[in-house]
Tab-separated table of C-alpha atoms in Angstrom:
chain	number	residue	atom	x	y	z
A	1	MET	CA	5.914	4.744	21.463
A	2	ALA	CA	4.541	5.739	18.061
A	3	LYS	CA	4.429	9.362	16.942
A	4	TYR	CA	0.875	10.461	16.184
A	5	PHE	CA	-0.105	12.966	13.459
A	6	ASP	CA	-3.705	14.112	13.037
A	7	VAL	CA	-4.000	15.730	9.600
A	8	HIS	CA	-6.835	17.273	7.623
A	9	PRO	CA	-8.192	14.770	5.042
A	10	ASP	CA	-8.452	17.359	2.250
A	11	ASN	CA	-5.663	19.790	3.175
A	12	PRO	CA	-3.024	17.823	5.079
A	13	GLN	CA	-0.590	20.028	6.977
A	14	ARG	CA	2.719	20.191	5.082
A	15	ARG	CA	4.794	20.133	8.261
A	16	SER	CA	3.178	16.872	9.376
A	17	ILE	CA	3.626	15.237	5.960
A	18	THR	CA	7.301	16.271	5.893
A	19	SER	CA	7.850	14.860	9.392
A	20	VAL	CA	6.262	11.532	8.451
A	21	VAL	CA	8.353	11.281	5.277
A	22	ASP	CA	11.522	12.075	7.240
A	23	SER	CA	10.635	9.137	9.508
A	24	ILE	CA	10.046	6.842	6.509
A	25	ARG	CA	13.467	7.761	5.129
A	26	SER	CA	14.920	6.864	8.533
A	27	ASP	CA	13.469	3.336	8.201
A	28	ALA	CA	10.276	3.918	10.177
A	29	LEU	CA	7.196	1.715	9.848
A	30	ILE	CA	4.039	3.796	9.540
A	31	ALA	CA	0.295	3.246	9.666
A	32	TYR	CA	-1.435	5.538	7.182
A	33	PRO	CA	-4.822	6.073	5.470
A	34	THR	CA	-5.633	5.181	1.864
A	35	ASP	CA	-8.741	5.343	-0.322
A	36	SER	CA	-9.781	1.841	0.767
A	37	CYS	CA	-8.566	1.375	4.355
A	38	TYR	CA	-5.551	1.938	6.587
A	39	ALA	CA	-2.254	0.337	5.623
A	40	LEU	CA	1.193	-0.358	7.005
A	41	GLY	CA	3.995	1.241	5.007
A	42	CYS	CA	7.759	1.627	4.872
A	43	ARG	CA	10.424	2.650	2.368
A	44	LEU	CA	10.989	0.387	-0.580
A	45	GLY	CA	14.346	-1.037	0.491
A	46	SER	CA	13.572	-1.514	4.185
A	47	ARG	CA	14.279	-5.133	5.113
A	48	ASP	CA	13.393	-4.318	8.727
A	49	GLY	CA	10.068	-2.819	7.629
A	50	ILE	CA	9.196	-5.890	5.584
A	51	ASN	CA	9.992	-8.192	8.496
A	52	ARG	CA	7.959	-6.079	10.909
A	53	ILE	CA	4.934	-6.074	8.595
A	54	ARG	CA	5.192	-9.864	8.270
A	55	THR	CA	5.326	-10.176	12.057
A	56	ILE	CA	2.430	-7.794	12.766
A	57	ARG	CA	0.186	-9.432	10.173
A	58	ASN	CA	1.533	-12.988	10.577
A	59	LEU	CA	2.225	-13.254	6.834
A	60	ASP	CA	3.985	-16.076	5.035
A	61	GLU	CA	6.363	-15.937	2.083
A	62	ARG	CA	3.506	-16.194	-0.426
A	63	HIS	CA	2.043	-12.829	0.499
A	64	HIS	CA	2.023	-10.196	-2.229
A	65	PHE	CA	3.301	-6.893	-0.932
A	66	THR	CA	2.089	-3.770	-2.708
A	67	LEU	CA	4.032	-0.826	-4.063
A	68	VAL	CA	1.808	2.206	-3.578
A	69	CYS	CA	2.744	4.627	-6.355
A	70	GLN	CA	2.054	8.316	-6.859
A	71	ASN	CA	1.290	8.075	-10.564
A	72	PHE	CA	1.373	5.885	-13.641
A	73	ALA	CA	4.875	6.951	-14.667
A	74	GLN	CA	6.220	5.770	-11.319
A	75	LEU	CA	4.254	2.520	-11.456
A	76	GLY	CA	5.742	1.740	-14.872
A	77	GLN	CA	9.260	1.643	-13.423
A	78	PHE	CA	8.471	-1.406	-11.306
A	79	VAL	CA	6.253	-3.676	-13.416
A	80	HIS	CA	6.101	-4.951	-16.985
A	81	LEU	CA	3.036	-3.816	-18.951
A	82	ASP	CA	1.926	-4.752	-22.448
A	83	ASN	CA	-0.389	-2.411	-24.355
A	84	ASP	CA	-3.671	-4.119	-23.414
A	85	VAL	CA	-2.801	-4.248	-19.733
A	86	PHE	CA	-1.562	-0.666	-19.847
A	87	ARG	CA	-4.914	0.537	-21.202
A	88	ALA	CA	-6.948	-1.484	-18.699
A	89	ILE	CA	-4.997	-0.194	-15.705
A	90	LYS	CA	-4.766	3.365	-16.978
A	91	ALA	CA	-8.561	3.505	-17.248
A	92	THR	CA	-9.048	2.596	-13.572
A	93	THR	CA	-6.319	4.599	-11.855
A	94	PRO	CA	-6.103	6.321	-9.506
A	95	GLY	CA	-8.565	4.135	-7.671
A	96	ARG	CA	-9.230	1.337	-5.236
A	97	TYR	CA	-7.451	-1.440	-7.113
A	98	THR	CA	-4.294	-3.472	-6.642
A	99	PHE	CA	-2.768	-5.037	-9.744
A	100	ILE	CA	-0.460	-8.047	-9.662
A	101	LEU	CA	2.097	-7.877	-12.444
A	102	PRO	CA	5.524	-9.230	-13.414
A	103	ALA	CA	8.164	-7.182	-11.602
A	104	THR	CA	11.102	-5.348	-13.142
A	105	LYS	CA	14.624	-5.492	-11.739
A	106	GLU	CA	13.851	-2.311	-9.795
A	107	VAL	CA	11.846	-4.347	-7.281
A	108	PRO	CA	13.895	-5.780	-4.380
A	109	ARG	CA	14.013	-9.569	-4.451
A	110	GLN	CA	12.495	-9.946	-0.986
A	111	LEU	CA	9.258	-8.325	-2.212
A	112	LEU	CA	8.656	-10.744	-5.048
A	113	HIS	CA	6.279	-13.675	-5.010
A	114	GLN	CA	8.799	-16.519	-4.842
A	115	LYS	CA	7.442	-18.563	-7.743
A	116	LYS	CA	5.802	-15.982	-9.985
A	117	LYS	CA	8.291	-13.097	-9.567
A	118	THR	CA	5.348	-10.726	-9.373
A	119	VAL	CA	4.473	-7.777	-7.159
A	120	GLY	CA	1.327	-5.789	-6.380
A	121	VAL	CA	1.059	-2.142	-7.464
A	122	ARG	CA	-1.577	0.530	-6.988
A	123	ILE	CA	-2.209	4.258	-7.361
A	124	PRO	CA	-4.569	5.468	-4.618
A	125	ASP	CA	-7.141	8.225	-4.998
A	126	HIS	CA	-6.570	9.754	-1.565
A	127	THR	CA	-5.315	13.272	-0.833
A	128	VAL	CA	-3.212	12.382	2.215
A	129	THR	CA	-1.616	9.347	0.585
A	130	GLN	CA	-0.824	11.371	-2.517
A	131	ALA	CA	0.759	14.109	-0.397
A	132	LEU	CA	2.970	11.500	1.292
A	133	LEU	CA	4.029	9.972	-2.022
A	134	ALA	CA	4.756	13.372	-3.592
A	135	GLU	CA	7.015	14.315	-0.685
A	136	LEU	CA	8.703	10.895	-0.584
A	137	GLY	CA	9.404	10.751	-4.308
A	138	GLU	CA	9.181	6.947	-4.523
A	139	PRO	CA	6.604	4.225	-3.815
A	140	LEU	CA	5.655	3.098	-0.341
A	141	LEU	CA	5.974	-0.598	0.356
A	142	SER	CA	2.587	-1.425	1.854
A	143	SER	CA	0.199	-4.011	3.202
A	144	THR	CA	-3.397	-3.643	4.426
A	145	LEU	CA	-3.620	-3.081	8.171
A	146	LEU	CA	-5.528	-6.275	8.862
A	147	LEU	CA	-4.456	-7.985	12.060
A	148	PRO	CA	-4.333	-11.783	12.457
A	149	ASP	CA	-7.649	-13.430	13.410
A	150	GLU	CA	-9.612	-10.233	12.661
A	151	ASP	CA	-12.183	-9.977	9.872
A	152	GLU	CA	-11.858	-6.262	9.086
A	153	PRO	CA	-8.991	-3.759	8.930
A	154	LEU	CA	-8.599	-1.145	11.657
A	155	THR	CA	-10.385	2.091	10.709
A	156	GLN	CA	-9.589	4.710	13.366
A	157	GLY	CA	-6.203	6.347	13.842
A	158	TRP	CA	-6.555	6.637	17.614
A	159	ASP	CA	-7.407	2.921	17.843
A	160	ILE	CA	-4.381	2.036	15.706
A	161	LYS	CA	-2.194	4.188	17.967
A	162	GLU	CA	-3.570	2.468	21.050
A	163	ARG	CA	-3.224	-1.078	19.755
A	164	LEU	CA	0.021	-0.823	17.784
A	165	ASP	CA	1.815	1.793	19.831
A	166	HIS	CA	4.913	-0.339	20.420
A	167	VAL	CA	5.161	-2.073	17.025
A	168	VAL	CA	4.866	0.875	14.582
A	169	ASP	CA	6.816	4.137	14.648
A	170	VAL	CA	4.255	6.572	13.218
A	171	VAL	CA	0.458	6.742	12.997
A	172	LEU	CA	-0.944	9.179	10.439
A	173	ASP	CA	-4.631	9.856	11.084
A	174	SER	CA	-6.967	11.638	8.660
A	175	GLY	CA	-10.228	10.089	9.824
A	176	ASP	CA	-12.132	6.940	8.961
A	177	CYS	CA	-11.354	5.629	5.477
A	178	GLY	CA	-13.494	2.493	5.525
A	179	THR	CA	-12.930	-1.218	5.986
A	180	GLU	CA	-13.187	-2.538	2.445
A	181	PRO	CA	-9.771	-3.383	0.966
A	182	THR	CA	-8.848	-2.882	-2.670
A	183	THR	CA	-10.067	-5.101	-5.459
A	184	VAL	CA	-7.123	-7.250	-6.591
A	185	ILE	CA	-6.652	-7.985	-10.295
A	186	ASP	CA	-3.951	-10.483	-11.306
A	187	PHE	CA	-2.482	-9.739	-14.741
A	188	SER	CA	0.539	-12.031	-14.358
A	189	SER	CA	-0.762	-14.426	-17.033
A	190	GLY	CA	-1.571	-11.596	-19.451
A	191	GLU	CA	-5.320	-11.908	-18.800
A	192	ALA	CA	-7.276	-10.214	-16.023
A	193	GLU	CA	-8.203	-12.486	-13.128
A	194	VAL	CA	-10.151	-11.030	-10.208
A	195	VAL	CA	-8.573	-12.637	-7.143
A	196	ARG	CA	-10.263	-10.427	-4.546
A	197	HIS	CA	-13.519	-8.527	-4.853
A	198	GLY	CA	-13.139	-5.327	-2.870
A	199	ALA	CA	-13.795	-1.606	-3.093
A	200	GLY	CA	-13.131	-1.254	-6.827
A	201	ASP	CA	-15.783	-2.087	-9.435
A	202	THR	CA	-14.816	-5.295	-11.303
A	203	THR	CA	-17.123	-4.819	-14.315
A	204	ARG	CA	-14.253	-3.923	-16.640
A	205	PHE	CA	-12.324	-7.051	-15.625
A	206	ASP	CA	-15.042	-9.729	-15.400
């Protein structure tokens, strides 16, 4: 049965955030809010967490996982950035974007796109997510909480708790955070390619 934490969206209770992070460090799989929609998350090196996310979402080996980072300095440890890409991403973060970029050796092999050796990264503009990341001190390995054969992500913490009670370990609820996933920009070729139109404005990248 999943632990359930109901936290304030603007002033999340420190004790709850610490408890959730302790669970993440113990290899828990969590459902948590972001600035676009709810996501599944686990610690970076959790093979069990990766496998559970794949099972819950029915994902194949081509799926790009995302490293949700606290800030730009942290993001830069895990992906290669040239100056033009650096400026383009810096101008739109934090925000509702996921960027696909060539991965550094810091990224576990099982997270990489098999052919491209790329990974997704993002810096969310969400108080609760930022509190989690600050306490954790490293990125969260994440994937949008979109269940197989459903058109939209789950949006309510209590509904997530009810439906995923026996397949996740923690549900962190801070209220509805919408159904529109991030805009995905692929920079793996060196040029911006919009591969998913979502919550982030694509004007800069079109």
